[in-house]
Coordinates of C-alpha atoms in Angstrom, one line a residue:
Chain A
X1363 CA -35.9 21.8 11.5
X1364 CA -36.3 18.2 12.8
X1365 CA -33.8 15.1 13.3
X1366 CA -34.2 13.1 10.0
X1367 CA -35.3 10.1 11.1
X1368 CA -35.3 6.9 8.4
X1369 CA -38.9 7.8 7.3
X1370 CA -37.6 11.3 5.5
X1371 CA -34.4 9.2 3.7
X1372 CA -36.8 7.6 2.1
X1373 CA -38.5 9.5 1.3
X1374 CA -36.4 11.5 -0.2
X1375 CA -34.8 9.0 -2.0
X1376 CA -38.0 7.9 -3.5
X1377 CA -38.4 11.8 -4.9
X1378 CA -35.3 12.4 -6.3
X1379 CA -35.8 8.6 -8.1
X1380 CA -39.0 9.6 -9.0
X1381 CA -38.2 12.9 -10.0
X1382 CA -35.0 11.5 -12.2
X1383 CA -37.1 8.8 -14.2
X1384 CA -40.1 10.9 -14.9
X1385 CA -37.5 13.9 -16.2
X1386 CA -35.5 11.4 -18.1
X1387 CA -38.1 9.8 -20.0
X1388 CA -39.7 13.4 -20.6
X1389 CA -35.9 14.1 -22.2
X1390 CA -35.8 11.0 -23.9
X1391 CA -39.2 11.8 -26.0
X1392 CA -38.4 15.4 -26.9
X1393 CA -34.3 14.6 -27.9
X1394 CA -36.0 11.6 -30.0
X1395 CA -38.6 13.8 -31.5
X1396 CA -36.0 16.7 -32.2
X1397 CA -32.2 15.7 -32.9
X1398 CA -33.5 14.1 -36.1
X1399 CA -34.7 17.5 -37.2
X1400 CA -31.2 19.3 -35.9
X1401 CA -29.2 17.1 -37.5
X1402 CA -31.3 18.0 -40.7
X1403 CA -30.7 21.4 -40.7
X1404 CA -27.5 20.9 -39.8
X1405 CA -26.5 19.3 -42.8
X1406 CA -28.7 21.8 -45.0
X1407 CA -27.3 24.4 -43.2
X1408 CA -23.1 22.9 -44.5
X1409 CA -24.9 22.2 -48.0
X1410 CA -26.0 25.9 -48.6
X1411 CA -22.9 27.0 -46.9
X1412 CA -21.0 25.0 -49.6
X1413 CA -23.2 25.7 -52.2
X1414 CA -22.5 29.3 -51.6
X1415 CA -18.6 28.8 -52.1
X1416 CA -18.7 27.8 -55.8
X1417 CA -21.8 28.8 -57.1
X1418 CA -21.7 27.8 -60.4
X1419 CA -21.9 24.1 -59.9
X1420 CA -24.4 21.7 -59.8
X1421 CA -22.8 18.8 -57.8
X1422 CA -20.3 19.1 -54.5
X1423 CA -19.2 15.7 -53.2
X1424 CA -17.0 14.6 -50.6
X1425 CA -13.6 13.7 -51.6
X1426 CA -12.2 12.6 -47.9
X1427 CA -11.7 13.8 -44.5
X1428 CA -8.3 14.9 -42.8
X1429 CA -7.9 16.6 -39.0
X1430 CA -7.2 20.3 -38.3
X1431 CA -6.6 20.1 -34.6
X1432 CA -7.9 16.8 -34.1
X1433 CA -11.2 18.1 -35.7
X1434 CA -12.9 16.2 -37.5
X1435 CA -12.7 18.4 -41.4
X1436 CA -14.1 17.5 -44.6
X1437 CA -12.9 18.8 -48.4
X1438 CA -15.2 18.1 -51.6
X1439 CA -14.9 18.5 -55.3
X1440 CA -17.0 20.7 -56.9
X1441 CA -18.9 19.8 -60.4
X1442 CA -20.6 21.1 -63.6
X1443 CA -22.0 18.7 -66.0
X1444 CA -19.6 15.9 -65.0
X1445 CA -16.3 18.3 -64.9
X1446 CA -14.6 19.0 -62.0
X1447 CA -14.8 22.6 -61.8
X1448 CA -13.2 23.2 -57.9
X1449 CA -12.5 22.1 -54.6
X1450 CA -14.0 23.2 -51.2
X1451 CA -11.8 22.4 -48.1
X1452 CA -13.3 22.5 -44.1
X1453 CA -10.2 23.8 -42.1
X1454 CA -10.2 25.2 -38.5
X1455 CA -7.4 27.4 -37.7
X1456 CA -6.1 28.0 -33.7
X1457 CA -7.1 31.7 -33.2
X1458 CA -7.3 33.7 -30.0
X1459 CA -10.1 32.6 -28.2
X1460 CA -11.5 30.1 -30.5
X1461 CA -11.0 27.6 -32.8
X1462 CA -12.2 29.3 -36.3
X1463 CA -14.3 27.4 -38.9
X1464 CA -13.4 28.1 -41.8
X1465 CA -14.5 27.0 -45.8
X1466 CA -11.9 27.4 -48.7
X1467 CA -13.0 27.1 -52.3
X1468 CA -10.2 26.9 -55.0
X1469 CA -10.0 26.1 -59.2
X1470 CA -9.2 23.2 -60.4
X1471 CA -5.3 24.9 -60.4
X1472 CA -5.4 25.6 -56.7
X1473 CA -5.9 28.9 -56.7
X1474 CA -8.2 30.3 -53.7
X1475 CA -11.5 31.7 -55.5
X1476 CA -13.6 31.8 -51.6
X1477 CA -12.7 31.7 -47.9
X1478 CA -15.9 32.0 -45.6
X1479 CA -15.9 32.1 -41.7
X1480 CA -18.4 29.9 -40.3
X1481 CA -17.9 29.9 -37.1
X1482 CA -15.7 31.7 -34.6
X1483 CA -15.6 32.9 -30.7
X1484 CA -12.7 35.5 -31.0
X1485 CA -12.9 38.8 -29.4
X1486 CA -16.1 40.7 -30.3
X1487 CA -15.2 43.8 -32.3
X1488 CA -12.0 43.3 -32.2
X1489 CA -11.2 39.7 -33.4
X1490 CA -14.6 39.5 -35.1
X1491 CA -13.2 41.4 -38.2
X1492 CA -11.4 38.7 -39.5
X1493 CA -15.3 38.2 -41.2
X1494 CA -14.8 41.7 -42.8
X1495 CA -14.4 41.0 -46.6
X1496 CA -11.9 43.5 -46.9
X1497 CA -9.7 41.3 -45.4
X1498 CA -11.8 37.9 -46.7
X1499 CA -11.5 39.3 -50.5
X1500 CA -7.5 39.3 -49.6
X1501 CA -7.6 36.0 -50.2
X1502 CA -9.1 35.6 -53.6
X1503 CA -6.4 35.2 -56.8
X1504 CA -3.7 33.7 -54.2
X1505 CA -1.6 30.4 -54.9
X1506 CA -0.2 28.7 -51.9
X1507 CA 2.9 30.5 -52.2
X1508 CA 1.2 33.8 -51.4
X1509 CA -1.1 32.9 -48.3
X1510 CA 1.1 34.2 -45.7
X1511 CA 0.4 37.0 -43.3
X1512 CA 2.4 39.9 -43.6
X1513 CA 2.1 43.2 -41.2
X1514 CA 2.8 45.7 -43.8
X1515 CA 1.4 47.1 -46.8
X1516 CA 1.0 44.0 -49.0
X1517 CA -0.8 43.0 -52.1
X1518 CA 1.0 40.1 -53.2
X1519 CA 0.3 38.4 -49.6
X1520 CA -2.4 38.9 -46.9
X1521 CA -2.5 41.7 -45.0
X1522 CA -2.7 41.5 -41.3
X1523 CA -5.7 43.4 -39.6
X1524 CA -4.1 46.0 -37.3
X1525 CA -5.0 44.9 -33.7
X1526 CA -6.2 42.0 -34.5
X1527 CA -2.5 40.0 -35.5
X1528 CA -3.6 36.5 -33.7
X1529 CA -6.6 36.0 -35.3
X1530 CA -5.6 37.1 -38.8
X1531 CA -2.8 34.7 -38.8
X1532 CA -4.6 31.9 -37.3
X1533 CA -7.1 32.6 -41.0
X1534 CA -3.9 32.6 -43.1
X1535 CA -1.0 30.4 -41.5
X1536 CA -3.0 28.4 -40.0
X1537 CA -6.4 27.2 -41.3
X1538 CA -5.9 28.4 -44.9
X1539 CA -2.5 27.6 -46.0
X1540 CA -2.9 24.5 -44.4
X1541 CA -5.9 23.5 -45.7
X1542 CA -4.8 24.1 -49.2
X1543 CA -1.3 22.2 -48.3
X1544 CA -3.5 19.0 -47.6
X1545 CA -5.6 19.1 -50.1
X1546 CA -2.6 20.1 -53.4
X1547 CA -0.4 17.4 -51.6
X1548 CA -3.3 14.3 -51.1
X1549 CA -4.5 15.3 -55.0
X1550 CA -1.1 14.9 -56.4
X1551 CA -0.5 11.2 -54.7
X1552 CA -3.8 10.3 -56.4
X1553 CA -2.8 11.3 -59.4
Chain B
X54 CA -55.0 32.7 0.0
X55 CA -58.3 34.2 -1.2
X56 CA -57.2 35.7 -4.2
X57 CA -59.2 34.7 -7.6
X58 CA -57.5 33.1 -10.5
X59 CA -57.7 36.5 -12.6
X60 CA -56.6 38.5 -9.8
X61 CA -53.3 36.1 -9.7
X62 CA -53.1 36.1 -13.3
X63 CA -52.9 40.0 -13.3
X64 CA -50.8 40.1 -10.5
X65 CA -48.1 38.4 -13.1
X66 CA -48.5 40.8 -15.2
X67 CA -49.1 43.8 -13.2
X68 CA -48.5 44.6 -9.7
X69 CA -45.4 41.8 -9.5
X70 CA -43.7 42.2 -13.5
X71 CA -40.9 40.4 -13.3
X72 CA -39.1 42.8 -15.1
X73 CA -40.9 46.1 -14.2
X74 CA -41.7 45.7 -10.9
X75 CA -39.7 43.2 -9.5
X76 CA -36.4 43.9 -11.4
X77 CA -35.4 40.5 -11.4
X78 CA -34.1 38.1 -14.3
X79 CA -33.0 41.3 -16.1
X80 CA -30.0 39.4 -18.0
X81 CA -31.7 38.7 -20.7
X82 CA -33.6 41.7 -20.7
X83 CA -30.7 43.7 -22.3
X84 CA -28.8 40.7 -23.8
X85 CA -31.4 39.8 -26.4
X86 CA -33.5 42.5 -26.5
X87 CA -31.6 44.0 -29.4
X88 CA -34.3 43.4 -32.0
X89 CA -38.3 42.1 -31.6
X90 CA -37.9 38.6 -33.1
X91 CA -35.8 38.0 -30.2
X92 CA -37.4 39.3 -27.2
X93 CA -40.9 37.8 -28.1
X94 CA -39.2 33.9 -28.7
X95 CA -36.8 34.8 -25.4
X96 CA -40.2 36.0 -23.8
X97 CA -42.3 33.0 -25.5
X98 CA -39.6 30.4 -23.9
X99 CA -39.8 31.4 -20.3
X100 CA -43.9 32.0 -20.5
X101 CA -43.5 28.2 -21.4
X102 CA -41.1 27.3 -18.9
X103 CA -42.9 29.5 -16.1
X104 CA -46.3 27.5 -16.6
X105 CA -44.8 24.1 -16.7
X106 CA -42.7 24.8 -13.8
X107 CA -45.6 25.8 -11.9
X108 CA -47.6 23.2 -13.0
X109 CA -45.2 20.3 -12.5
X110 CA -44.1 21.8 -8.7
X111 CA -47.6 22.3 -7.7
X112 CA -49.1 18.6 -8.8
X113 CA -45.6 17.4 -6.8
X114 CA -45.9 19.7 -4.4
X115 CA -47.1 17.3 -1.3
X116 CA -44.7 14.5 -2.8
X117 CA -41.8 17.2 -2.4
X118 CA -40.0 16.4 0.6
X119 CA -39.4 19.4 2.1
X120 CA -35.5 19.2 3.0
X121 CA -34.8 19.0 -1.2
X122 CA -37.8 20.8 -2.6
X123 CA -35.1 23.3 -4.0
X124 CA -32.5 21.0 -5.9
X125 CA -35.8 19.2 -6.8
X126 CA -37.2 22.7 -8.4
X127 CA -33.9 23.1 -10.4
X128 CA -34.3 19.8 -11.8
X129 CA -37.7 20.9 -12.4
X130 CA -36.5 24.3 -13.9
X131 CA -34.0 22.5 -15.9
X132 CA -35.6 19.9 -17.6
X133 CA -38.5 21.9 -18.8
X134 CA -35.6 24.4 -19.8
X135 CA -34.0 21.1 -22.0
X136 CA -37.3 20.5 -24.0
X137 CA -37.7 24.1 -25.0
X138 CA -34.2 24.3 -25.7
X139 CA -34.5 21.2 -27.9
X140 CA -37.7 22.2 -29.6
X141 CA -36.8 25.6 -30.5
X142 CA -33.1 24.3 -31.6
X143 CA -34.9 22.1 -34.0
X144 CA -37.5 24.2 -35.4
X145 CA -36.5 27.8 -35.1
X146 CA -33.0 27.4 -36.2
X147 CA -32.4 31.5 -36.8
X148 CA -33.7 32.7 -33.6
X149 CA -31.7 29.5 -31.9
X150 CA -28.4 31.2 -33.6
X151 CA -29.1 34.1 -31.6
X152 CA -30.3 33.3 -28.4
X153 CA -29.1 29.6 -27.9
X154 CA -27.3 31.1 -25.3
X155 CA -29.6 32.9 -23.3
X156 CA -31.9 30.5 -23.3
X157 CA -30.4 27.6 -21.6
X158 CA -29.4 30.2 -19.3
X159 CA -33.2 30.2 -18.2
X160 CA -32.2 28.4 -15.6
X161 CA -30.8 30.2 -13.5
X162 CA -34.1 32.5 -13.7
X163 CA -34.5 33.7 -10.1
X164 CA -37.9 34.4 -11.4
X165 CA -38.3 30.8 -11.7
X166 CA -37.6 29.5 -8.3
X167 CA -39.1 32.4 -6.6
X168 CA -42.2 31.2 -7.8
X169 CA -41.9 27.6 -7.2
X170 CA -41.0 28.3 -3.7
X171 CA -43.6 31.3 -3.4
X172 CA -46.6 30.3 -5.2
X173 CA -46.2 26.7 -6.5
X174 CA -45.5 24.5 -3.8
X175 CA -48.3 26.3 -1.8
X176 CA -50.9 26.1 -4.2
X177 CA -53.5 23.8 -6.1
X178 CA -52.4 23.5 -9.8
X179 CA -55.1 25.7 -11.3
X180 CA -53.9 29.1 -9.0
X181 CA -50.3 28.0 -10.1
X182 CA -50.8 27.9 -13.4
X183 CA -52.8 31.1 -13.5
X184 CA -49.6 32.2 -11.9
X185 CA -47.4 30.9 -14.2
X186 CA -49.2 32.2 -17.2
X187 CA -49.4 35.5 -15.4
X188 CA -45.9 35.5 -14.7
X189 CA -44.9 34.6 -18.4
X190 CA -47.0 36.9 -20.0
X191 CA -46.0 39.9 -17.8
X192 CA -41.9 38.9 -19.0
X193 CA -42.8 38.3 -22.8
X194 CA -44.9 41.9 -22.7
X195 CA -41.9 43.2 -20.7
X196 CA -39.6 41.5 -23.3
X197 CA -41.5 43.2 -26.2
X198 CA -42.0 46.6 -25.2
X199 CA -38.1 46.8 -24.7
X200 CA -37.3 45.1 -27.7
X201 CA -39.9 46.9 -29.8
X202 CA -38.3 50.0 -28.6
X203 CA -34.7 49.3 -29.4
X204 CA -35.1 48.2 -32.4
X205 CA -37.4 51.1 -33.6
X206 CA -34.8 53.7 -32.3
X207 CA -31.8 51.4 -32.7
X208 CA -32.0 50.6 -35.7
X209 CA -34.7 52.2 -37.6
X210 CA -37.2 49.0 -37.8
X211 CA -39.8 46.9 -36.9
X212 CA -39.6 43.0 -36.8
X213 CA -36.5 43.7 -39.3
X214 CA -39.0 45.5 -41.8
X215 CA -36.9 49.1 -42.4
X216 CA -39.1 52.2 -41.0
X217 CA -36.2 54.6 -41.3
X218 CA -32.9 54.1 -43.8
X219 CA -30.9 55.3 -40.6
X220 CA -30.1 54.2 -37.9
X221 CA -30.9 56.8 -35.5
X222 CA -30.0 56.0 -32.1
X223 CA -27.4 53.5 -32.0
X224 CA -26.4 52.9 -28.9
X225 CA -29.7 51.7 -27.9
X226 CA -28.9 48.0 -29.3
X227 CA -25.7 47.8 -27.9
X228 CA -26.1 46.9 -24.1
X229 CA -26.1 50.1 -22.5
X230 CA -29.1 51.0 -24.7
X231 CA -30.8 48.0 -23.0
X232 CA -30.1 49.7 -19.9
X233 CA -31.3 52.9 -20.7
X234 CA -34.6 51.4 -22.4
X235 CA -35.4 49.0 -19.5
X236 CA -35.1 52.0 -16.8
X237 CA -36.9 54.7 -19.0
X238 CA -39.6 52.0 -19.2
X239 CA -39.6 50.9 -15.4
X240 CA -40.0 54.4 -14.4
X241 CA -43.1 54.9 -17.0
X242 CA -44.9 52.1 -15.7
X243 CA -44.5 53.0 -12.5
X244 CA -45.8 56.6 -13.1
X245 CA -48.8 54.7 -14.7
X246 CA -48.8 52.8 -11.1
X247 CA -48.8 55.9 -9.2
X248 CA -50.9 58.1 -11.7
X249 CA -53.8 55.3 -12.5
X250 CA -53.2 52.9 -9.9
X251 CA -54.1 55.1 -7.0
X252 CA -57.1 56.7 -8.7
X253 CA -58.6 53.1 -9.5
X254 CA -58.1 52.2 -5.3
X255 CA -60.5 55.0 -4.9
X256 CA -63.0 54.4 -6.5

């Protein structure tokens, strides 16, 4: 190829500016056009998530935030005709691979009635059966006192998955227990 | 270059298949391939990306210098590979889920560049964009042929519509399957090369 002589540098500079501007504006009108319409269906998307956790009621607000993890984690009261009927908490628990995202609904007497996994990157077919509801309906009945992982035969407590010990306790110890925690302990102070 | 439009634009499809003939690109050949819905988006995506990428490198093509016409195609490749990303994140949410991943992965197509610096950046717009719908036609019928056929066999369906309560081949929508079902089809197309291909030469 030949010497570059001051004529090709810029030249080249003029392209790559060229190029940059005309991409960026491009950008700049489709991300205006669509995040709009993500962030929509992202918050549809929470709403039937929640809606799916206590079914019967007709009105889930947010009560306050708090941080798993330095995330940023909501929980809500759930209504029916003016009466608080539960509460929903957003908790991430510290699994293998992944940070899971995970949706707790409880009675008004903090007993777990719901956990969903919404989200998760643990290892497929292995760590992924933490979304099994044999080991999801574990959960329902339990008071606080009873959401601990235990790698025996249990019925009174959750039973770890075989294999699969990091990402079942990162569920219980972690996101659920202390999810409930928060949400019994900043409920009683406003009381 | 004397070749007419519809003999480029069947040359996507045909003689150089991404998939088929030129075994290129073939990640996402077997990593979403799993079920129709999927391939046909995944194939729908890169038929967009393939035009506009043509398209934009060919009107730049004499403004290209020629000592950065490659990281110039990648920002090409790329910001085409953005919008569709954006669009279908917005309005196909589902399918998104599935193949988010894939997609922005588009970009490192060598399918993509090879044409650019093939075709493209030698060529008027109308050939390249001939080219580039050949090129993305040939992948999305590539895409749906193999999809079509895994999910039939894998799991007993077409576009999730149940055919057959079982599933009777399972292993062909776990990867391996995409293996098996892109190389069985490979070798039938080019038997059909071969067998049909000849015949119409001599005539």
């Amino acid at each position: 190829m030949k010497e570059m002589t001051t004529k090709d540098l810029i030249k080249i500079m003029i392209n790559l500016v060229v190029i940059y501007i005309a991409g960026g504006a491009i950008l700049v009108m489709v991300y205006a056009k669509t995040s709009p319409v993500i962030f929509m269906g992202d918050k549809e998307e929470k709403e039937a998530a929640l809606r799916k956790m206590v079914p019967e009621a007709d009105k889930i607000e947010v009560l306050g935030t708090w941080e798993p993890h330095q995330k940023h984690a909501e929980y809500y009261v759930a209504r029916k005709g003016g009466e608080d009927v539960g509460y929903i908490v957003e908790t991430y628990g510290k699994g293998y691979s992944s940070y899971i995202h995970i949706l707790v609904a409880l009675d008004k007497n903090f007993t777990l009635q719901k956990i969903d996994i919404l989200s998760h990157a643990e290892t497929p077919g292995l760590g992924d059966e933490i979304e099994k509801d044999i080991f999801k309906n574990q959960f329902v009945g339990k008071t606080l006192e009873h959401i601990k992982l235990i790698k025996v035969e249990t019925k009174e407590d959750i039973q770890a998955i075989t294999g699969v010990t990091i990402s079942s306790r990162a569920v219980t110890d972690d996101a659920v227990r202390n999810g409930v925690k928060m949400l019994k302990e900043r409920l009683k102070v406003k009381r | 270059m004397t070749q007419s439009n519809w003999q480029i634009f069947k040359n996507g499809i045909f003689t150089e298949n991404i998939i088929f003939k030129m075994a290129i690109s073939l990640c996402p050949s077997i990593a979403v391939t799993n079920n129709l819905k999927n391939g046909l988006l995944m194939g729908i995506a890169v038929w967009f990306v393939h035009v506009m990428v043509g398209l934009t490198v060919s009107v730049f093509r004499k403004f290209i210098h020629p000592r950065i016409r490659i990281p110039i195609f990648m920002l090409i490749i790329s910001l085409w590979v953005t919008v569709i990303n954006l669009i279908l994140a917005a309005y196909a949410r589902d399918v998104y889920k599935e193949i988010g991943l894939y997609l922005q992965l588009i970009v490192a197509f060598a399918s993509l560049l090879a044409r650019a610096e093939v075709f493209a950046s030698k060529n008027k717009v109308t050939p390249s964009f001939m080219d580039g719908m050949g090129m993305g036609i040939g992948f999305t019928i590539a895409l749906v042929l193999i999809s079509f056929f895994r999910e039939l066999i894998g799991q007993g369906s077409v576009w999730g519509w149940e055919i057959v309560a079982t599933k009777p081949l399972l292993i062909l929508i776990l990867p391996a399957g995409g293996f098996f079902t892109v190389g069985l089809l490979m070798g039938l197309f080019n038997w059909m090369d071969v067998k049909f291909g000849k015949a119409g030469r001599h005539h």
